[in-house]
Coordinates of C-alpha atoms in Angstrom, one line a residue:
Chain A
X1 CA 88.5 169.7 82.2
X2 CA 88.9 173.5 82.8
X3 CA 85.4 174.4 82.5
X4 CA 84.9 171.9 85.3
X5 CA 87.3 173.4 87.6
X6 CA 86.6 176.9 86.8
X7 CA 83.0 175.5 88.2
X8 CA 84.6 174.1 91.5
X9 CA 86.6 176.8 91.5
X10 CA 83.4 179.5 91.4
X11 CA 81.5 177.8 94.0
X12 CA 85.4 177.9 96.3
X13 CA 85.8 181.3 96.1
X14 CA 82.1 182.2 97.0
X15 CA 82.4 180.1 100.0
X16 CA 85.4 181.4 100.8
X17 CA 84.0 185.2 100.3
X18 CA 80.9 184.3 102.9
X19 CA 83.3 182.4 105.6
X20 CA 86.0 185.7 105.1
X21 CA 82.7 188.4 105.4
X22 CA 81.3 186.5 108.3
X23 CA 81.9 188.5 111.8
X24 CA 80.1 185.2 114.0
X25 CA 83.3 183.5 112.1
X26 CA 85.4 182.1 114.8
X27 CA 88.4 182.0 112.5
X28 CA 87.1 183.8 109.7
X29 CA 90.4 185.5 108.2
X30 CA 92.5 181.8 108.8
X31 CA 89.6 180.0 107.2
X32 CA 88.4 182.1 104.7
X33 CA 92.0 182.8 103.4
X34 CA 92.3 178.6 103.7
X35 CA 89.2 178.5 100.7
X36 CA 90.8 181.5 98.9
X37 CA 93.8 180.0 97.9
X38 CA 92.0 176.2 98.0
X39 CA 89.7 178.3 94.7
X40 CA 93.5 179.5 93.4
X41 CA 94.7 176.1 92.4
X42 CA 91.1 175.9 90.3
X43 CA 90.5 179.6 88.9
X44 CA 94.3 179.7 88.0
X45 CA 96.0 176.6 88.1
X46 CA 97.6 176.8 84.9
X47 CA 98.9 180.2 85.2
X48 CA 100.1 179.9 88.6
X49 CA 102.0 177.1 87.7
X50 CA 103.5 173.5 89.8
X51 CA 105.8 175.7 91.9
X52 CA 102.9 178.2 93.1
X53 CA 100.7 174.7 93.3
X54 CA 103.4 173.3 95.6
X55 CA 103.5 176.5 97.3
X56 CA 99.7 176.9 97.8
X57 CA 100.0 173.1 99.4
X58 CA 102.2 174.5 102.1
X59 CA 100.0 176.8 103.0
X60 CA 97.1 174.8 103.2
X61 CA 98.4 172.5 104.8
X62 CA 100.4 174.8 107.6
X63 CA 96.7 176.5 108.0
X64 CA 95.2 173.3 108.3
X65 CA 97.9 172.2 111.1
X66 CA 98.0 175.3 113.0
X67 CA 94.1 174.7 114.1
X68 CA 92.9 177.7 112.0
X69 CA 90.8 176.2 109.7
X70 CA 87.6 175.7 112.2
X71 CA 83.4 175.3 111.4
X72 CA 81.6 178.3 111.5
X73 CA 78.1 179.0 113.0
X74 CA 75.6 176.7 111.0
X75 CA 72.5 178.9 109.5
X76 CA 70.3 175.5 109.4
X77 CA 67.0 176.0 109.3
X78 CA 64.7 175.5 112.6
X79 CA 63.5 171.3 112.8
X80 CA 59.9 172.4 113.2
X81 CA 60.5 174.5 109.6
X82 CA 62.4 171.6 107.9
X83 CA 59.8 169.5 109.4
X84 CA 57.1 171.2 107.7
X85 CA 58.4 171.4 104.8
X86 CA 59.4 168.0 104.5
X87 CA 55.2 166.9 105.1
X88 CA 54.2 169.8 102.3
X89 CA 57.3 168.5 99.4
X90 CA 57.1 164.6 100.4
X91 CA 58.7 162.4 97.5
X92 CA 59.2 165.1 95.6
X93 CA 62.2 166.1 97.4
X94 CA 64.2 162.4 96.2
X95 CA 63.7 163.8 92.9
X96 CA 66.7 166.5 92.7
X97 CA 68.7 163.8 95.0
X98 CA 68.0 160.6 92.7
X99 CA 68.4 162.8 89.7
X100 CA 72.4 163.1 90.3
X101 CA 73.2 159.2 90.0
X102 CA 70.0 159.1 87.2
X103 CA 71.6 161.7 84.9
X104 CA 75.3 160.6 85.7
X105 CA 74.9 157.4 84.1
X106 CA 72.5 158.7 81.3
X107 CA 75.3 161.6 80.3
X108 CA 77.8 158.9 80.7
X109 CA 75.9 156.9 77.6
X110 CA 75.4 159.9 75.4
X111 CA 78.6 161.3 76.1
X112 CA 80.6 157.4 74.8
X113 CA 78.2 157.8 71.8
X114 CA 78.8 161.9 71.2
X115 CA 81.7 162.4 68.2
X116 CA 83.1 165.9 66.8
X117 CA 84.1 165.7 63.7
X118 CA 84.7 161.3 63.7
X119 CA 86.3 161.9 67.0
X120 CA 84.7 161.4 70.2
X121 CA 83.9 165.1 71.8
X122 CA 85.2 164.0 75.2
X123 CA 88.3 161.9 75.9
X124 CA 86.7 158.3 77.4
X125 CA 88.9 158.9 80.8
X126 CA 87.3 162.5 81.2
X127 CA 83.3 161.4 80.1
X128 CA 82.4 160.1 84.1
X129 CA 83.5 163.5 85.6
X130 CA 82.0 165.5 83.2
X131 CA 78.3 163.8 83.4
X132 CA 79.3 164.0 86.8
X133 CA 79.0 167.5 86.9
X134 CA 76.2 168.2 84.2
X135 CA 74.2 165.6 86.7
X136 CA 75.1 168.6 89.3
X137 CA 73.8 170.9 87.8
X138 CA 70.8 169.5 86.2
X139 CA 69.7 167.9 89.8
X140 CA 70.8 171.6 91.3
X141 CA 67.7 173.3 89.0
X142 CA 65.6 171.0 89.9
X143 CA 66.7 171.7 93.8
X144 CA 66.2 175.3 93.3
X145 CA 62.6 175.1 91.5
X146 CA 61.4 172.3 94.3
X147 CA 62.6 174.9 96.9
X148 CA 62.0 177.7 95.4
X149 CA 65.1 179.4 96.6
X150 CA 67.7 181.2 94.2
X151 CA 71.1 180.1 93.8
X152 CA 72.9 182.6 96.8
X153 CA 70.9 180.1 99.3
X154 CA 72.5 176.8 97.4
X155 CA 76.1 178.6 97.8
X156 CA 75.6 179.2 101.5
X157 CA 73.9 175.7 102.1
X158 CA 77.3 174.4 100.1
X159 CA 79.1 176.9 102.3
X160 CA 77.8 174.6 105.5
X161 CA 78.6 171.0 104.2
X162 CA 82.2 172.1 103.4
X163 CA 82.9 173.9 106.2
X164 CA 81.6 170.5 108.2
X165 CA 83.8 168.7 106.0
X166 CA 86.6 171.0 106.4
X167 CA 90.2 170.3 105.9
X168 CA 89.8 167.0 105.6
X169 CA 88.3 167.3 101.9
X170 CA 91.7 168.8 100.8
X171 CA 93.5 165.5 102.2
X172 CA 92.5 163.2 99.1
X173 CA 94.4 165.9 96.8
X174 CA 97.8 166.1 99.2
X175 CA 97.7 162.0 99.5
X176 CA 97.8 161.9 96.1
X177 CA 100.4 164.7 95.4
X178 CA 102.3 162.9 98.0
X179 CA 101.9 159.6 96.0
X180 CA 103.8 161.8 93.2
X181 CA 106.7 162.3 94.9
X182 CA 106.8 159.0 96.6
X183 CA 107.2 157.7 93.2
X184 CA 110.1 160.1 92.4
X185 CA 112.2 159.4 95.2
X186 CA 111.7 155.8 94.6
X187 CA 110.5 154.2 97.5
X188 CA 108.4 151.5 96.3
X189 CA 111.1 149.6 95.0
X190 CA 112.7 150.2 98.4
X191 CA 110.0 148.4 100.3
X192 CA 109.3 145.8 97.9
X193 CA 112.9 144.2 98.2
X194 CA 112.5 144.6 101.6
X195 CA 109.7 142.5 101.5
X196 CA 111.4 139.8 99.3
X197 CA 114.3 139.8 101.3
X198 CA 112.7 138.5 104.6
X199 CA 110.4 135.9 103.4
X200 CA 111.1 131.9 102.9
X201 CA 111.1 132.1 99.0
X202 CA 110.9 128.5 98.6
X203 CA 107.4 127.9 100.3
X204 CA 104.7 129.1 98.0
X205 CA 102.3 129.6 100.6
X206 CA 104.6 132.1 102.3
X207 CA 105.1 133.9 98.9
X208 CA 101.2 134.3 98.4
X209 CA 100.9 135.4 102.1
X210 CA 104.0 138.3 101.1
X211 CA 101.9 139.2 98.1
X212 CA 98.3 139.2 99.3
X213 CA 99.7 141.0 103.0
X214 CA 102.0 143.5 101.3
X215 CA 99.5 144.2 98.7
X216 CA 97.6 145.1 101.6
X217 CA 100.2 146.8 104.0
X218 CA 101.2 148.9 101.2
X219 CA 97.9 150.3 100.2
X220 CA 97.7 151.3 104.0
X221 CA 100.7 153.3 103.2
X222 CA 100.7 154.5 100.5
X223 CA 96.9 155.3 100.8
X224 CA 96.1 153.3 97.0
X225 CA 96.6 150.1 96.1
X226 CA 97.0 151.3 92.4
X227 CA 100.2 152.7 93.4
X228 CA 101.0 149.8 95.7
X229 CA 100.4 146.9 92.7
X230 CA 103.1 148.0 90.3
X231 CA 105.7 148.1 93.0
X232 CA 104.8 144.8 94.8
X233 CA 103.8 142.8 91.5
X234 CA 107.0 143.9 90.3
X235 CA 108.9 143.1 93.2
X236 CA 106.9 140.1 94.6
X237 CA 104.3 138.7 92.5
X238 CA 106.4 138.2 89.4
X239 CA 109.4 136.8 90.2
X240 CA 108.4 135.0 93.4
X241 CA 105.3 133.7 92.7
X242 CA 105.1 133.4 88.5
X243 CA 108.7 132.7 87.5
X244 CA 109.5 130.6 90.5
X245 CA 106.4 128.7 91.6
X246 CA 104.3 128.9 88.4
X247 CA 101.2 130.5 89.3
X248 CA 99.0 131.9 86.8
X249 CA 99.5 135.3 86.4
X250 CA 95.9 136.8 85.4
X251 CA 94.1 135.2 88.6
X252 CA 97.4 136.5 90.8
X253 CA 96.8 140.1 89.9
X254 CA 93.1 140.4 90.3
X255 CA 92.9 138.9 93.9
X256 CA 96.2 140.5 94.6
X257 CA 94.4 144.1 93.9
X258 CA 91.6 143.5 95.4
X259 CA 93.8 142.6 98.8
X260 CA 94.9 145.9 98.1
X261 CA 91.6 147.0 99.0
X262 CA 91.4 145.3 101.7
X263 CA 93.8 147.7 102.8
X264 CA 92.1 150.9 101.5
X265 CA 89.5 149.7 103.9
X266 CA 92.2 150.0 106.9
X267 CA 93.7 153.2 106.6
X268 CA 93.3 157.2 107.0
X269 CA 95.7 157.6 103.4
X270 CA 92.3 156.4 101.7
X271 CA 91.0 159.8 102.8
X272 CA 88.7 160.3 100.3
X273 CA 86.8 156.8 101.4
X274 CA 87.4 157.3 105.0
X275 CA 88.5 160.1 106.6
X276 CA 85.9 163.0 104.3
X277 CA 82.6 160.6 105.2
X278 CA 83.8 160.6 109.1
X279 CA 83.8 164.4 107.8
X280 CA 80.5 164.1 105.8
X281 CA 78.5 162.6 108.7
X282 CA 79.6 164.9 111.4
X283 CA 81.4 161.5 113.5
X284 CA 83.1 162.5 116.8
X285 CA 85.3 159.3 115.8
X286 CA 87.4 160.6 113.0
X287 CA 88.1 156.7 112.7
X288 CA 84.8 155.9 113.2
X289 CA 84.4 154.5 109.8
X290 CA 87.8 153.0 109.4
X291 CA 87.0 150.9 112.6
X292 CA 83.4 150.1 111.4
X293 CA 84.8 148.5 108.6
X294 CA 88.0 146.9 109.9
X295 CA 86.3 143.7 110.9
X296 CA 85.3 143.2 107.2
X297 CA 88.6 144.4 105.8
X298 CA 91.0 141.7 108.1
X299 CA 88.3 138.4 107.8
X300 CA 88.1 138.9 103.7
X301 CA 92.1 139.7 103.7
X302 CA 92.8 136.5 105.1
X303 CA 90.2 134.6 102.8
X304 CA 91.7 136.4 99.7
X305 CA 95.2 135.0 100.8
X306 CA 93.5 131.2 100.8
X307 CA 91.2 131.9 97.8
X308 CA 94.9 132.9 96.0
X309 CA 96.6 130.2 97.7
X310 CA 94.0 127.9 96.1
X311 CA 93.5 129.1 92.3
X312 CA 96.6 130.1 91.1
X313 CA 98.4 127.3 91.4
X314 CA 95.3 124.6 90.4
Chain B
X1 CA 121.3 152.3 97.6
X2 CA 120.0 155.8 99.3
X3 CA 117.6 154.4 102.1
X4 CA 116.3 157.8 103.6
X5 CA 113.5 158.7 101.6
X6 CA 111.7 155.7 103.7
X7 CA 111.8 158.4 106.4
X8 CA 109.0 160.0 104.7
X9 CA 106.9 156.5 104.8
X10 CA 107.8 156.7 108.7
X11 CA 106.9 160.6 108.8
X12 CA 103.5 159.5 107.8
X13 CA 103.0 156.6 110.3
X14 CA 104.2 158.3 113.3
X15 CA 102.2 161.6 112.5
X16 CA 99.1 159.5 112.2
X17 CA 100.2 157.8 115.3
X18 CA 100.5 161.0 117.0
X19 CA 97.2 162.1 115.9
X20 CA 98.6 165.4 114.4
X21 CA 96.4 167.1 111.7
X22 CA 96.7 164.9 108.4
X23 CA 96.7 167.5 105.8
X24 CA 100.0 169.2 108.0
X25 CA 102.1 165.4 107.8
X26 CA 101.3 164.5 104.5
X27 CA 102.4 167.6 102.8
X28 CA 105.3 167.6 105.6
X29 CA 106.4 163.8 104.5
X30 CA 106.1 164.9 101.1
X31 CA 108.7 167.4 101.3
X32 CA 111.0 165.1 103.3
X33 CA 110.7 162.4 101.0
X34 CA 111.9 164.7 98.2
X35 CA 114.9 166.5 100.3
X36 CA 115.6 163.1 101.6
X37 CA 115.8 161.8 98.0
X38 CA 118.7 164.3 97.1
X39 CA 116.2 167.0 95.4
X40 CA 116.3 171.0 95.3
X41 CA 113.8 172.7 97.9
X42 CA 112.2 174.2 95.0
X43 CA 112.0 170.9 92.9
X44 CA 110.3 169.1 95.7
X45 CA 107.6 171.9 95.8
X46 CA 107.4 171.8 91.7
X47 CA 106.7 168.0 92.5
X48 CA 103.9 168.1 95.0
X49 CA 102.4 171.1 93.0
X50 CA 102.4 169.1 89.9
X51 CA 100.8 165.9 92.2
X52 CA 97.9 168.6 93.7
X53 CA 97.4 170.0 90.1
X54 CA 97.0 166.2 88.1
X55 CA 94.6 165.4 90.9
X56 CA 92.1 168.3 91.2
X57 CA 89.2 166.6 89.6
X58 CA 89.3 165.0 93.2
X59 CA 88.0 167.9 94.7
X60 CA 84.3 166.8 92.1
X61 CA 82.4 166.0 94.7
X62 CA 82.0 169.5 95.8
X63 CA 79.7 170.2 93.4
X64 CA 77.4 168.2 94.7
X65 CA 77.0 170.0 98.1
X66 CA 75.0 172.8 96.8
X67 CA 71.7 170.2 95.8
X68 CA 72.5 167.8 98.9
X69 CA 72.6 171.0 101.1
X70 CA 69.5 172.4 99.9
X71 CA 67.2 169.9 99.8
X72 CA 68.5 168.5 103.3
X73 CA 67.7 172.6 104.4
X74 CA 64.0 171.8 103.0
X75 CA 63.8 168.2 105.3
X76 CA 65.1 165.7 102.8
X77 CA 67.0 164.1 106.1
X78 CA 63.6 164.4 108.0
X79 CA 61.3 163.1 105.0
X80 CA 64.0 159.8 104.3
X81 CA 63.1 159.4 108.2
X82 CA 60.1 159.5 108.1
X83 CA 59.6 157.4 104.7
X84 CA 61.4 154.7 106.3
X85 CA 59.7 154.9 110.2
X86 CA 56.4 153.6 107.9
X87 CA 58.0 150.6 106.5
X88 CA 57.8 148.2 109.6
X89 CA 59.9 145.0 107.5
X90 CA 62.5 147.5 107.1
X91 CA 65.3 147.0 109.7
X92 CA 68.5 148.5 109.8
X93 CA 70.9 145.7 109.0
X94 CA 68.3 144.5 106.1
X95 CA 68.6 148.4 105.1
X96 CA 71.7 147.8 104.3
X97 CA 72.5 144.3 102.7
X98 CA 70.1 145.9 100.3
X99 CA 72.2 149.0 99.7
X100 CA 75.3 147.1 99.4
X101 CA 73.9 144.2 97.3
X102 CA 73.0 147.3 95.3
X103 CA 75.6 149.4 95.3
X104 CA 78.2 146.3 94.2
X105 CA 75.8 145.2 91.5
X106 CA 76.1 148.5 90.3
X107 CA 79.8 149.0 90.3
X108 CA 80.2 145.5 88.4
X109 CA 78.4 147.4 85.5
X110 CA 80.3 150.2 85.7
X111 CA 78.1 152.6 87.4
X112 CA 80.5 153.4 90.3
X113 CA 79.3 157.1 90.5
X114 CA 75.9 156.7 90.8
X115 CA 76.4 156.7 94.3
X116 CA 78.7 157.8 97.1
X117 CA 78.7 159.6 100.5
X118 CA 78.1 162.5 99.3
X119 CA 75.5 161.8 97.0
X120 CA 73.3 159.1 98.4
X121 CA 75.0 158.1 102.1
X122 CA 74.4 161.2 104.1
X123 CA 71.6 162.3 102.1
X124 CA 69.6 159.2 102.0
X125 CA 71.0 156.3 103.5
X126 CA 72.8 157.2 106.5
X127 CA 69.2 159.1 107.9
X128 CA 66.9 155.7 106.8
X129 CA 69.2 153.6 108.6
X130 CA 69.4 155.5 111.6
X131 CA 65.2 156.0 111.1
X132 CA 65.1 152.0 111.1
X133 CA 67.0 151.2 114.2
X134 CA 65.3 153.7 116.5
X135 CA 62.0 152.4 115.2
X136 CA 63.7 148.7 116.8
X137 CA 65.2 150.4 119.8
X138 CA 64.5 153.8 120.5
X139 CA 66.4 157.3 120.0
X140 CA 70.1 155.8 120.0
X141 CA 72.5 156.8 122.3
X142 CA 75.3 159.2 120.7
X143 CA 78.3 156.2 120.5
X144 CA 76.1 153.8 119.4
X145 CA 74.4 156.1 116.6
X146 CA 78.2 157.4 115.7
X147 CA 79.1 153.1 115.1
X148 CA 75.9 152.9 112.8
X149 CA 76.5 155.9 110.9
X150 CA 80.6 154.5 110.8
X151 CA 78.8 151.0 109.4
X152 CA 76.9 152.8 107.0
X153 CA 79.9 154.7 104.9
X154 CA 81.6 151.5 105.4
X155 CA 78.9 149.6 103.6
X156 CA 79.0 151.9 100.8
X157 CA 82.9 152.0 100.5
X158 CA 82.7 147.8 100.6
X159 CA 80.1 147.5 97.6
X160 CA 82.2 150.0 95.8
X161 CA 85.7 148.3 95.7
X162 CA 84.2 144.6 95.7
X163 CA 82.5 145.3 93.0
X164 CA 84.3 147.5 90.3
X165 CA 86.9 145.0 89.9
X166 CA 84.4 142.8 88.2
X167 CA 83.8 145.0 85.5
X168 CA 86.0 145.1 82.5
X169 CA 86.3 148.6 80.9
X170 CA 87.4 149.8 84.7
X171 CA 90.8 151.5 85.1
X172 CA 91.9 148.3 87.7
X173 CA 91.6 145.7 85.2
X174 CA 93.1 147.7 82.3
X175 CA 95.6 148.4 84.6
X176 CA 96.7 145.4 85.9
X177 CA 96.0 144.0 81.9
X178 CA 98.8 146.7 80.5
X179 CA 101.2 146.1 83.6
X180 CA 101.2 142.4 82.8
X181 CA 101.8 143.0 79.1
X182 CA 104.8 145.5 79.5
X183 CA 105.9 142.2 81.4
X184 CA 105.5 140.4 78.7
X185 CA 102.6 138.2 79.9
X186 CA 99.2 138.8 77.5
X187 CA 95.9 137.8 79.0
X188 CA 92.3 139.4 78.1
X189 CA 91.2 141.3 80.0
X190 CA 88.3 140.0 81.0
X191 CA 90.1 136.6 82.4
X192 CA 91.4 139.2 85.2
X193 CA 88.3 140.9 85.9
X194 CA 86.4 137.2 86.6
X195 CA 88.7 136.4 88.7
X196 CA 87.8 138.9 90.7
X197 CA 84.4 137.3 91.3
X198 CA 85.3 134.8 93.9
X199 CA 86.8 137.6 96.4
X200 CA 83.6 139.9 95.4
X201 CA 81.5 136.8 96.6
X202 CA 83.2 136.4 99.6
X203 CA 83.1 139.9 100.6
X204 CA 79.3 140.6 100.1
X205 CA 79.2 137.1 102.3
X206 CA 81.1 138.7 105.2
X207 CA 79.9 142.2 104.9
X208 CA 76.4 140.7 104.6
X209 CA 76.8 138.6 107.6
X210 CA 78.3 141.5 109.8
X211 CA 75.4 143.6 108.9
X212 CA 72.8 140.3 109.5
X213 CA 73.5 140.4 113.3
X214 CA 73.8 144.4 113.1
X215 CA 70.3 145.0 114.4
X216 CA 70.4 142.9 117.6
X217 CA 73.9 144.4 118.1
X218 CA 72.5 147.9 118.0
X219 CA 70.0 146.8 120.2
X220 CA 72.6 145.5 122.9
X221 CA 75.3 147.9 123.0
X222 CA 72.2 150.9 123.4
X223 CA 71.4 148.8 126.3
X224 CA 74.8 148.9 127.7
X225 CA 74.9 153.1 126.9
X226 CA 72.0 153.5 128.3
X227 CA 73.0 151.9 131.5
X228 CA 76.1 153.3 132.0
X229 CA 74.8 156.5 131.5
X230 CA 72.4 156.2 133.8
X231 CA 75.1 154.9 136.4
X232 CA 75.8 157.7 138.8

């Protein structure tokens, strides 16, 4: 993985470098220094350590809440130019785009089959991120020979996106760090006996609606519903619903994680599904696409608690 | 039993509540929860740093901004547009059932990074669909175009978790497989990831429905903008 990071890491600190260098910069020193240490936890993650990692989150995140880290000025090209070029390059400009997912799944199969010495050359859980990245860069020479630009304008039109995106693309990383020490201190087992101690054990449909509900209330909090299903199968699903009413546990655990994501669909914890594309697509409503998606999220919730109800238990 | 480091679930809540910046009360509730939980100040921070550090290959996407940002600089938005303004059968809501019958096809064989909202919803997606419903009811009105564009990532972000459940070899089911065998309970694994098929029906039925009614919806509530804007 360090290859990868030193890559993300690269492209950080150059961003950072043009936002810090930029005099139109509203907030140039506060943002750029945001970036800079953002690129730290990749170009030196290991030798900084967890404690200057932890560190480097306190920063971030007290730049982040004291309004600093702001957009600059956007270098976009004029519509009319954009326009024009968009008539003269035609399809050919999906190539580069298309070529991402394409090669992603293309790497993905050579890289399961690639072995080093009878071993495979990448560990399985790493393969998807790495032809992730080749993708990247494969699609990004293409980019750069349909364009004909070098690769300074492909930092600064990165430079753009991420400063759109902002601070918000550091939340995924903190909500998970956060998931870290929520686990420490424990407090998933804390909620989950909560739960168990406030519902009518004996009914079987209120058990299911305690699973399927808190599978779902405690993705919204905890922002995953993989760190929500240990806790509540643990606490609820097992012994309320398998030891005491006899539900089959195999159909229990696959609609009870996916009424986790019911809740992933509900909350701003899931940042990385809905608080970066509020980000991504420049919505006033920061959310916009948490509420677009609410609708869905509640109406399947409540079937998944009467398609559980139903199939465990036949 | 020490009950305070549910402060730090509460933290959370009321900072979100409070609409303060995210990345400030997360990392703020982090350090709570620790202190709360009887920890050092400088084992909390070890904590979070080793959480931040185990998670970087989050920030991935990033690498994808340098091809998405300069092929939208040479009119990719504007030729997506334009592609789909020629396709008169192309509507927005039928835009999008495509995309997330699609998109959750292709997460139940595994292909879940093949697409995303960095790689194919702003890019691609989010511009056709906005193309198709101004084609049906002219230039859209900012709230109404900010609703579509919220649909859209939405769409994407449905067909993604409805449908990666379904396939064996991913992380969920092998997950939920070895959590039920450290119980003691063995099934295969590929008993858990059917089971996921009814509630991956059922959600490409609602979703799908939603987005069936989406383009007369767009057309009313651009009415309704319109009008009040034009209200003195």
């Amino acid at each position: 993985m360090k290859p990868l990071y030193l890559l993300i890491g690269a492209l950080l600190v150059a961003v950072a470098w043009h936002v810090g260098r930029d005099p139109s910069h509203p907030r140039r020193w506060a943002s750029g220094a945001f970036w800079a240490l953002l690129a730290l936890l990749f170009v030196g993650g290991d030798a900084i350590g967890p404690l200057g990692a932890g560190v480097i989150a306190v920063a971030l995140a007290a730049l982040a809440g004291a309004g600093r880290v702001v957009r600059g000025p956007a270098r976009e090209e004029p519509a009319a130019q954009r326009a024009e070029s968009a008539a003269r390059l035609g399809h050919r400009l999906f190539g580069p785009a298309l070529a991402i997912p394409a090669a992603t799944v293309l790497l993905v199969l050579a890289l399961k089959r690639a072995t080093w010495g009878g071993r495979p050359l990448l560990e399985p859980q790493i393969q998807t991120l790495w032809a992730l990245a080749l993708a990247c860069l494969l699609a990004g020479g293409l980019a750069l020979r349909l364009t004909r630009r070098g690769p300074p304008d492909g930092v600064h039109a990165a430079r753009d996106l991420l400063e759109a995106i902002g601070w918000a693309g550091v939340l995924p990383l903190m909500l998970a760090a956060l998931g870290t020490v929520f686990a420490a201190a424990g407090v998933g087992d804390l909620l989950a006996r909560g739960v168990s101690a406030v519902i009518p054990v004996q009914s079987a449909f209120a058990c299911v609606v305690a699973y399927a509900v808190g599978m779902a209330a405690f993705t919204m909090l905890m922002g995953n519903a993989f760190a929500a299903f240990p806790v509540m199968t643990a606490g609820v699903g097992l012994p309320l619903l398998v030891k005491l009413h006899g539900a089959d546990p195999a159909s229990m655990v696959a609609i009870g994680m996916l009424s986790g994501y019911c809740g992933t669909l509900l909350t701003p914890m899931a940042a990385n599904f809905n608080v970066v594309p509020a980000a991504l697509l420049e919505l006033k409503d920061p959310h916009g696409v948490i509420r677009a998606q609410a609708p869905t999220g509640i109406v399947l919730l409540a079937v998944n608690v009467l398609l559980m109800y139903v199939i465990v238990f036949r | 039993m020490n009950l305070w480091p549910l402060l730090g679930v509460a933290l959370v809540v009321a900072g979100f509540a409070l609409r303060l910046n995210p990345l400030m009360v997360v990392v703020a509730a982090g350090l709570a929860t620790g202190l709360f939980a009887g920890l050092a100040p400088d084992e909390v921070l070890r904590l979070l740093g080793e959480g931040v550090l185990r998670n970087r290959y989050l920030l991935l996407f990033v690498l994808t901004l340098p091809v998405i940002g300069l092929l939208e600089r040479s009119g990719l938005r504007e030729h997506a547009q334009a592609t789909i303004a020629k396709l008169r059968a192309v509507t927005a809501g039928r835009l999008l059932i495509a995309y997330l019958a699609l998109r959750q096809l292709m997460s139940m064989l595994g292909l879940t990074n093949i697409a995303g909202h960095a790689q194919t919803v702003r890019p691609l997606i989010a511009p056709m669909a906005e193309a198709a419903a101004e084609r049906a009811t002219g230039a859209l009105p900012p709230r109404t175009r900010g609703r579509l564009l919220g649909l859209v990532a939405g769409t994407d972000n449905v067909g993604l978790f409805f449908g990666e459940d379904v396939f064996v070899a991913f992380g969920a089911v092998l997950l939920m497989q070895g959590f039920l065998e450290s119980n003691g309970i063995v099934v295969e694994p590929i008993r858990i990831a059917l089971w996921g098929l009814p509630t991956a029906i059922a959600a490409f039925a609602i979703h799908g429905f939603r987005l069936w009614r989406l383009d007369a919806r767009l057309r009313r509530e651009a009415e309704a903008e319109r009008a009040e804007s034009e209200r003195p």
